PDB file of C-alpha atoms in Angstrom:
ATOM      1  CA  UNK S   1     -15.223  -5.986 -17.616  1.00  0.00           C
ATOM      2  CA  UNK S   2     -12.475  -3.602 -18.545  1.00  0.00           C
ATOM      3  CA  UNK S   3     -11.933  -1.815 -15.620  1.00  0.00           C
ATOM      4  CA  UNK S   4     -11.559  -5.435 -13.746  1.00  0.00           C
ATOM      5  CA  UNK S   5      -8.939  -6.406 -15.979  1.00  0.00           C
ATOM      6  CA  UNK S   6      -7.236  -2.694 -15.152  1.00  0.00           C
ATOM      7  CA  UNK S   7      -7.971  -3.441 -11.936  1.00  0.00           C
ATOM      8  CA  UNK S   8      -6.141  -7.119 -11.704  1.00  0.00           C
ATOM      9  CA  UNK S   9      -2.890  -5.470 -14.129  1.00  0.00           C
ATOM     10  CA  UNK S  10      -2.505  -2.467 -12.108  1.00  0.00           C
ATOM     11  CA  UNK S  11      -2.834  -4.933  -8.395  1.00  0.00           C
ATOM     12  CA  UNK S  12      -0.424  -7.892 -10.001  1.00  0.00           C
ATOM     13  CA  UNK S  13       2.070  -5.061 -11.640  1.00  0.00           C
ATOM     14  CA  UNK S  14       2.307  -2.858  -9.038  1.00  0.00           C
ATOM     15  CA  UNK S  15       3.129  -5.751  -6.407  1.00  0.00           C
ATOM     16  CA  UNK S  16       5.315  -7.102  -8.372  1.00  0.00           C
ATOM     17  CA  UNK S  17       6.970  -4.102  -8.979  1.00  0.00           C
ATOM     18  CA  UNK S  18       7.299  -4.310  -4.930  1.00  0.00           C
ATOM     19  CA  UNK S  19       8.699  -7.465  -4.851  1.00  0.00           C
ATOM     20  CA  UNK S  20      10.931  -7.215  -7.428  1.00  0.00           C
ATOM     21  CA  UNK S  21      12.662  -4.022  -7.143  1.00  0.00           C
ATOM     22  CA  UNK S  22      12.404  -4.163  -2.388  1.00  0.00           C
ATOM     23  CA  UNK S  23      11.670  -7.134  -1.381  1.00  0.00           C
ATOM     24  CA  UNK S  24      14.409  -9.060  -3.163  1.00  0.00           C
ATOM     25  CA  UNK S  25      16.570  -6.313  -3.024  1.00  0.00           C
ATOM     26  CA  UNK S  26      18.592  -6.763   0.420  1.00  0.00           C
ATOM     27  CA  UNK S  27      20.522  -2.984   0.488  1.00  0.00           C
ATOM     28  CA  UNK S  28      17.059  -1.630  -0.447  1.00  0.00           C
ATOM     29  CA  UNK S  29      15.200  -3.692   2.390  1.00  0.00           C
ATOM     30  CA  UNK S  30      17.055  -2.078   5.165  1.00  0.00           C
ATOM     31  CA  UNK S  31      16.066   1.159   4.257  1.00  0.00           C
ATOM     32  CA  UNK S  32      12.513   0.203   4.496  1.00  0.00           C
ATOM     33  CA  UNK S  33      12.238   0.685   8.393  1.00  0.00           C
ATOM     34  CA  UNK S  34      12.557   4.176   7.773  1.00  0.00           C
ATOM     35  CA  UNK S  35      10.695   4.947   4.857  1.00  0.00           C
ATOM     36  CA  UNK S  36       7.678   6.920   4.924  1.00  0.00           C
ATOM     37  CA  UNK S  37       5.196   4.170   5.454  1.00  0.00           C
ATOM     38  CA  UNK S  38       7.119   2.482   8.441  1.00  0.00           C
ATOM     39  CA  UNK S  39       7.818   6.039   9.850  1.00  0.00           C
ATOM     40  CA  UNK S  40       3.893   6.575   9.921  1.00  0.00           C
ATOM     41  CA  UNK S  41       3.433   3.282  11.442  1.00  0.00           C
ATOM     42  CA  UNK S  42       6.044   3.129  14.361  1.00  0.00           C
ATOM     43  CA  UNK S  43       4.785   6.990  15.672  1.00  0.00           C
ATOM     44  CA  UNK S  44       1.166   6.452  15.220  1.00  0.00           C
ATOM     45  CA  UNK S  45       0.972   2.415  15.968  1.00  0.00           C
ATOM     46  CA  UNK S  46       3.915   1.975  18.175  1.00  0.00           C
ATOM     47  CA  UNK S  47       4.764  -1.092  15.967  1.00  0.00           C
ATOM     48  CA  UNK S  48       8.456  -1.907  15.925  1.00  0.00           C
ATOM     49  CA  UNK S  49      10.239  -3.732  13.434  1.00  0.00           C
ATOM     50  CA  UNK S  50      13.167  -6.137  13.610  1.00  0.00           C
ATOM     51  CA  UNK S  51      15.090  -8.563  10.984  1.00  0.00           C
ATOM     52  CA  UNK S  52      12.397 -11.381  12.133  1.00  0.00           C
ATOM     53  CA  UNK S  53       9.346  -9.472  11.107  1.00  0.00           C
ATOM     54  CA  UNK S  54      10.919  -7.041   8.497  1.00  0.00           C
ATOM     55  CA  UNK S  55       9.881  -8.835   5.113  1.00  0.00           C
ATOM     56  CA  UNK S  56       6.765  -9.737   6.761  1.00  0.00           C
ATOM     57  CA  UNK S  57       5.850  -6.590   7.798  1.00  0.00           C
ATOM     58  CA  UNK S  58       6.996  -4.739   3.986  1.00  0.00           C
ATOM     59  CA  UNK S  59       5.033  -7.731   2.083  1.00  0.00           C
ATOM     60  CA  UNK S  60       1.581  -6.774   4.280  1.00  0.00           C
ATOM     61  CA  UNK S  61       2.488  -2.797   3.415  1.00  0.00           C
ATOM     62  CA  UNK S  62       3.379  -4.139  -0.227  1.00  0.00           C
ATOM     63  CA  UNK S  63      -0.066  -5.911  -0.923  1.00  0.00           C
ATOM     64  CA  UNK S  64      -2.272  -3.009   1.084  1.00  0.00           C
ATOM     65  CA  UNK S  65      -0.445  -0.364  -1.168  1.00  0.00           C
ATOM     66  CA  UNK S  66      -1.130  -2.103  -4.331  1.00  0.00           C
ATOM     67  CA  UNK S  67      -4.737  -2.458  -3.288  1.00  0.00           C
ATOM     68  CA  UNK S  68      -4.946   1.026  -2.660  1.00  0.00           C
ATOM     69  CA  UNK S  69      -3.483   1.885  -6.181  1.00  0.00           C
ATOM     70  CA  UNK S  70      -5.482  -0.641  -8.165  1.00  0.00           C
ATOM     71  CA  UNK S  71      -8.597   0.369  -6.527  1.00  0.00           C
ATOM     72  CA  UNK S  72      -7.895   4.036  -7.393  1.00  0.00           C
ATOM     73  CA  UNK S  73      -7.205   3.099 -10.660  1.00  0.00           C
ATOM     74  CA  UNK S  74     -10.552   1.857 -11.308  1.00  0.00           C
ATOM     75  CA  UNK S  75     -12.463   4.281  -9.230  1.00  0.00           C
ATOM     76  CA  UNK S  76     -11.068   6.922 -11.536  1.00  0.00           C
ATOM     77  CA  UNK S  77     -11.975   5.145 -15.218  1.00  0.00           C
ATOM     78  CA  UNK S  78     -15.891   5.287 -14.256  1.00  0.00           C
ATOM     79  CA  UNK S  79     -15.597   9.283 -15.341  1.00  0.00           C
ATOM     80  CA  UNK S  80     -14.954  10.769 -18.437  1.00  0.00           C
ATOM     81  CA  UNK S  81     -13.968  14.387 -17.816  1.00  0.00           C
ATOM     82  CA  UNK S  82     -10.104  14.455 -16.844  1.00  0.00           C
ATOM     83  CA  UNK S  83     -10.533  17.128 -14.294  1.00  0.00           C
ATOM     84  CA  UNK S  84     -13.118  15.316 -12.352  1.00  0.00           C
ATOM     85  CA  UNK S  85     -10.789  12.491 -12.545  1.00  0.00           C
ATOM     86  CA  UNK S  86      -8.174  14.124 -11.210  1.00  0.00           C
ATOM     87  CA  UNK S  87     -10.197  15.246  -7.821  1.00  0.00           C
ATOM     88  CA  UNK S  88     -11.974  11.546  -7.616  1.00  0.00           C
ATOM     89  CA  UNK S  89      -8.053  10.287  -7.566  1.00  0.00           C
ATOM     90  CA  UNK S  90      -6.720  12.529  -4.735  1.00  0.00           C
ATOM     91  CA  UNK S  91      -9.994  12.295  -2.836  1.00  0.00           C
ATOM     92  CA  UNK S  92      -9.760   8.676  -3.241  1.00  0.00           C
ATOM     93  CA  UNK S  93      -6.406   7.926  -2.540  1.00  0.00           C
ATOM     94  CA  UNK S  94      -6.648  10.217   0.574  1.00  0.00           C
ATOM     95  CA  UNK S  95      -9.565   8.112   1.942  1.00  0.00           C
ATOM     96  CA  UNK S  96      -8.089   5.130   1.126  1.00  0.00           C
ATOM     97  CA  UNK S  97      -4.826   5.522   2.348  1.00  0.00           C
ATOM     98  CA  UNK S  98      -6.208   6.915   5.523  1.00  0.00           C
ATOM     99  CA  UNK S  99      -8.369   3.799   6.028  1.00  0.00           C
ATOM    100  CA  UNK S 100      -5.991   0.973   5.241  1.00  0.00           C
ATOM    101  CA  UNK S 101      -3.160   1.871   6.763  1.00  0.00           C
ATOM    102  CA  UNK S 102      -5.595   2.500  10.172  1.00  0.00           C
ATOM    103  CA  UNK S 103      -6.971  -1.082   9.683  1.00  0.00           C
ATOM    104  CA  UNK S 104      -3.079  -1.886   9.515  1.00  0.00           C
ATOM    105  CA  UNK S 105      -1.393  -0.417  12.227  1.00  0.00           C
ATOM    106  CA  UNK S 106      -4.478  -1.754  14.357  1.00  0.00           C
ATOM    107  CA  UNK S 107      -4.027  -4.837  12.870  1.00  0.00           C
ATOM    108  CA  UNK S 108       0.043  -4.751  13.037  1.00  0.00           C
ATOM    109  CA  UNK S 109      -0.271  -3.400  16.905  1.00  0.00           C
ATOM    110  CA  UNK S 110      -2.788  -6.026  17.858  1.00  0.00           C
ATOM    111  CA  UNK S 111      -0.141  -8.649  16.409  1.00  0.00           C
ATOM    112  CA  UNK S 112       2.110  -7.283  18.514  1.00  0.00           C
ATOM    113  CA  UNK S 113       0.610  -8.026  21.889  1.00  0.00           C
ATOM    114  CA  UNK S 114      -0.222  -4.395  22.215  1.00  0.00           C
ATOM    115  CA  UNK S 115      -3.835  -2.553  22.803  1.00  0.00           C
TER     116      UNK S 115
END
């Protein structure tokens, strides 16, 4: 029951740390079409962005990334021993990273009108 509480503070926190601090921030919202996430998404996807789709489009990235955190977070307190906790995080963030941000560019591209 503790790690699902983690789990729900570390999601809620970390999103709202999104929206707070880029998403409501307008000077910091045009820099987001060439951060690292959008840079990985318009060479591998093809998916372009414009000022129609742009807060759409950093809210999806927004919600997927705090997914990816909180679930790291929890998959990490299951062990004990800090250096296996260490190599569960990077192995886990590296999966999960890999995974959801395929599942959205697919998604993203598809969205898009393209194959």
């Amino acid at each position: 029951m503790r790690e699902l509480i983690l789990y729900l503070i570390t999601f809620v926190l970390s999103y709202l740390f999104y929206v707070i601090f880029v998403l409501c921030r307008k000077n910091v919202l045009k820099k987001f079409p060439n951060g690292k996430e959008m840079t990985y998404l318009k060479l591998k996807y093809g998916i372009t962005v414009n000022e129609k789709n742009l807060k759409k489009i950093a809210n999806i990235i927004f919600l997927v990334n705090s997914f990816i955190l909180a679930t790291a977070v929890y998959v990490v307190c299951l062990f004990d021993n800090f250096f296996i906790e260490i190599i569960v995080g990077v192995v886990t963030l590296t999966i999960l990273i890999l995974v959801f941000y395929h599942l959205l560019g697919t998604h993203l591209k598809k969205k898009q009108g393209g194959k």
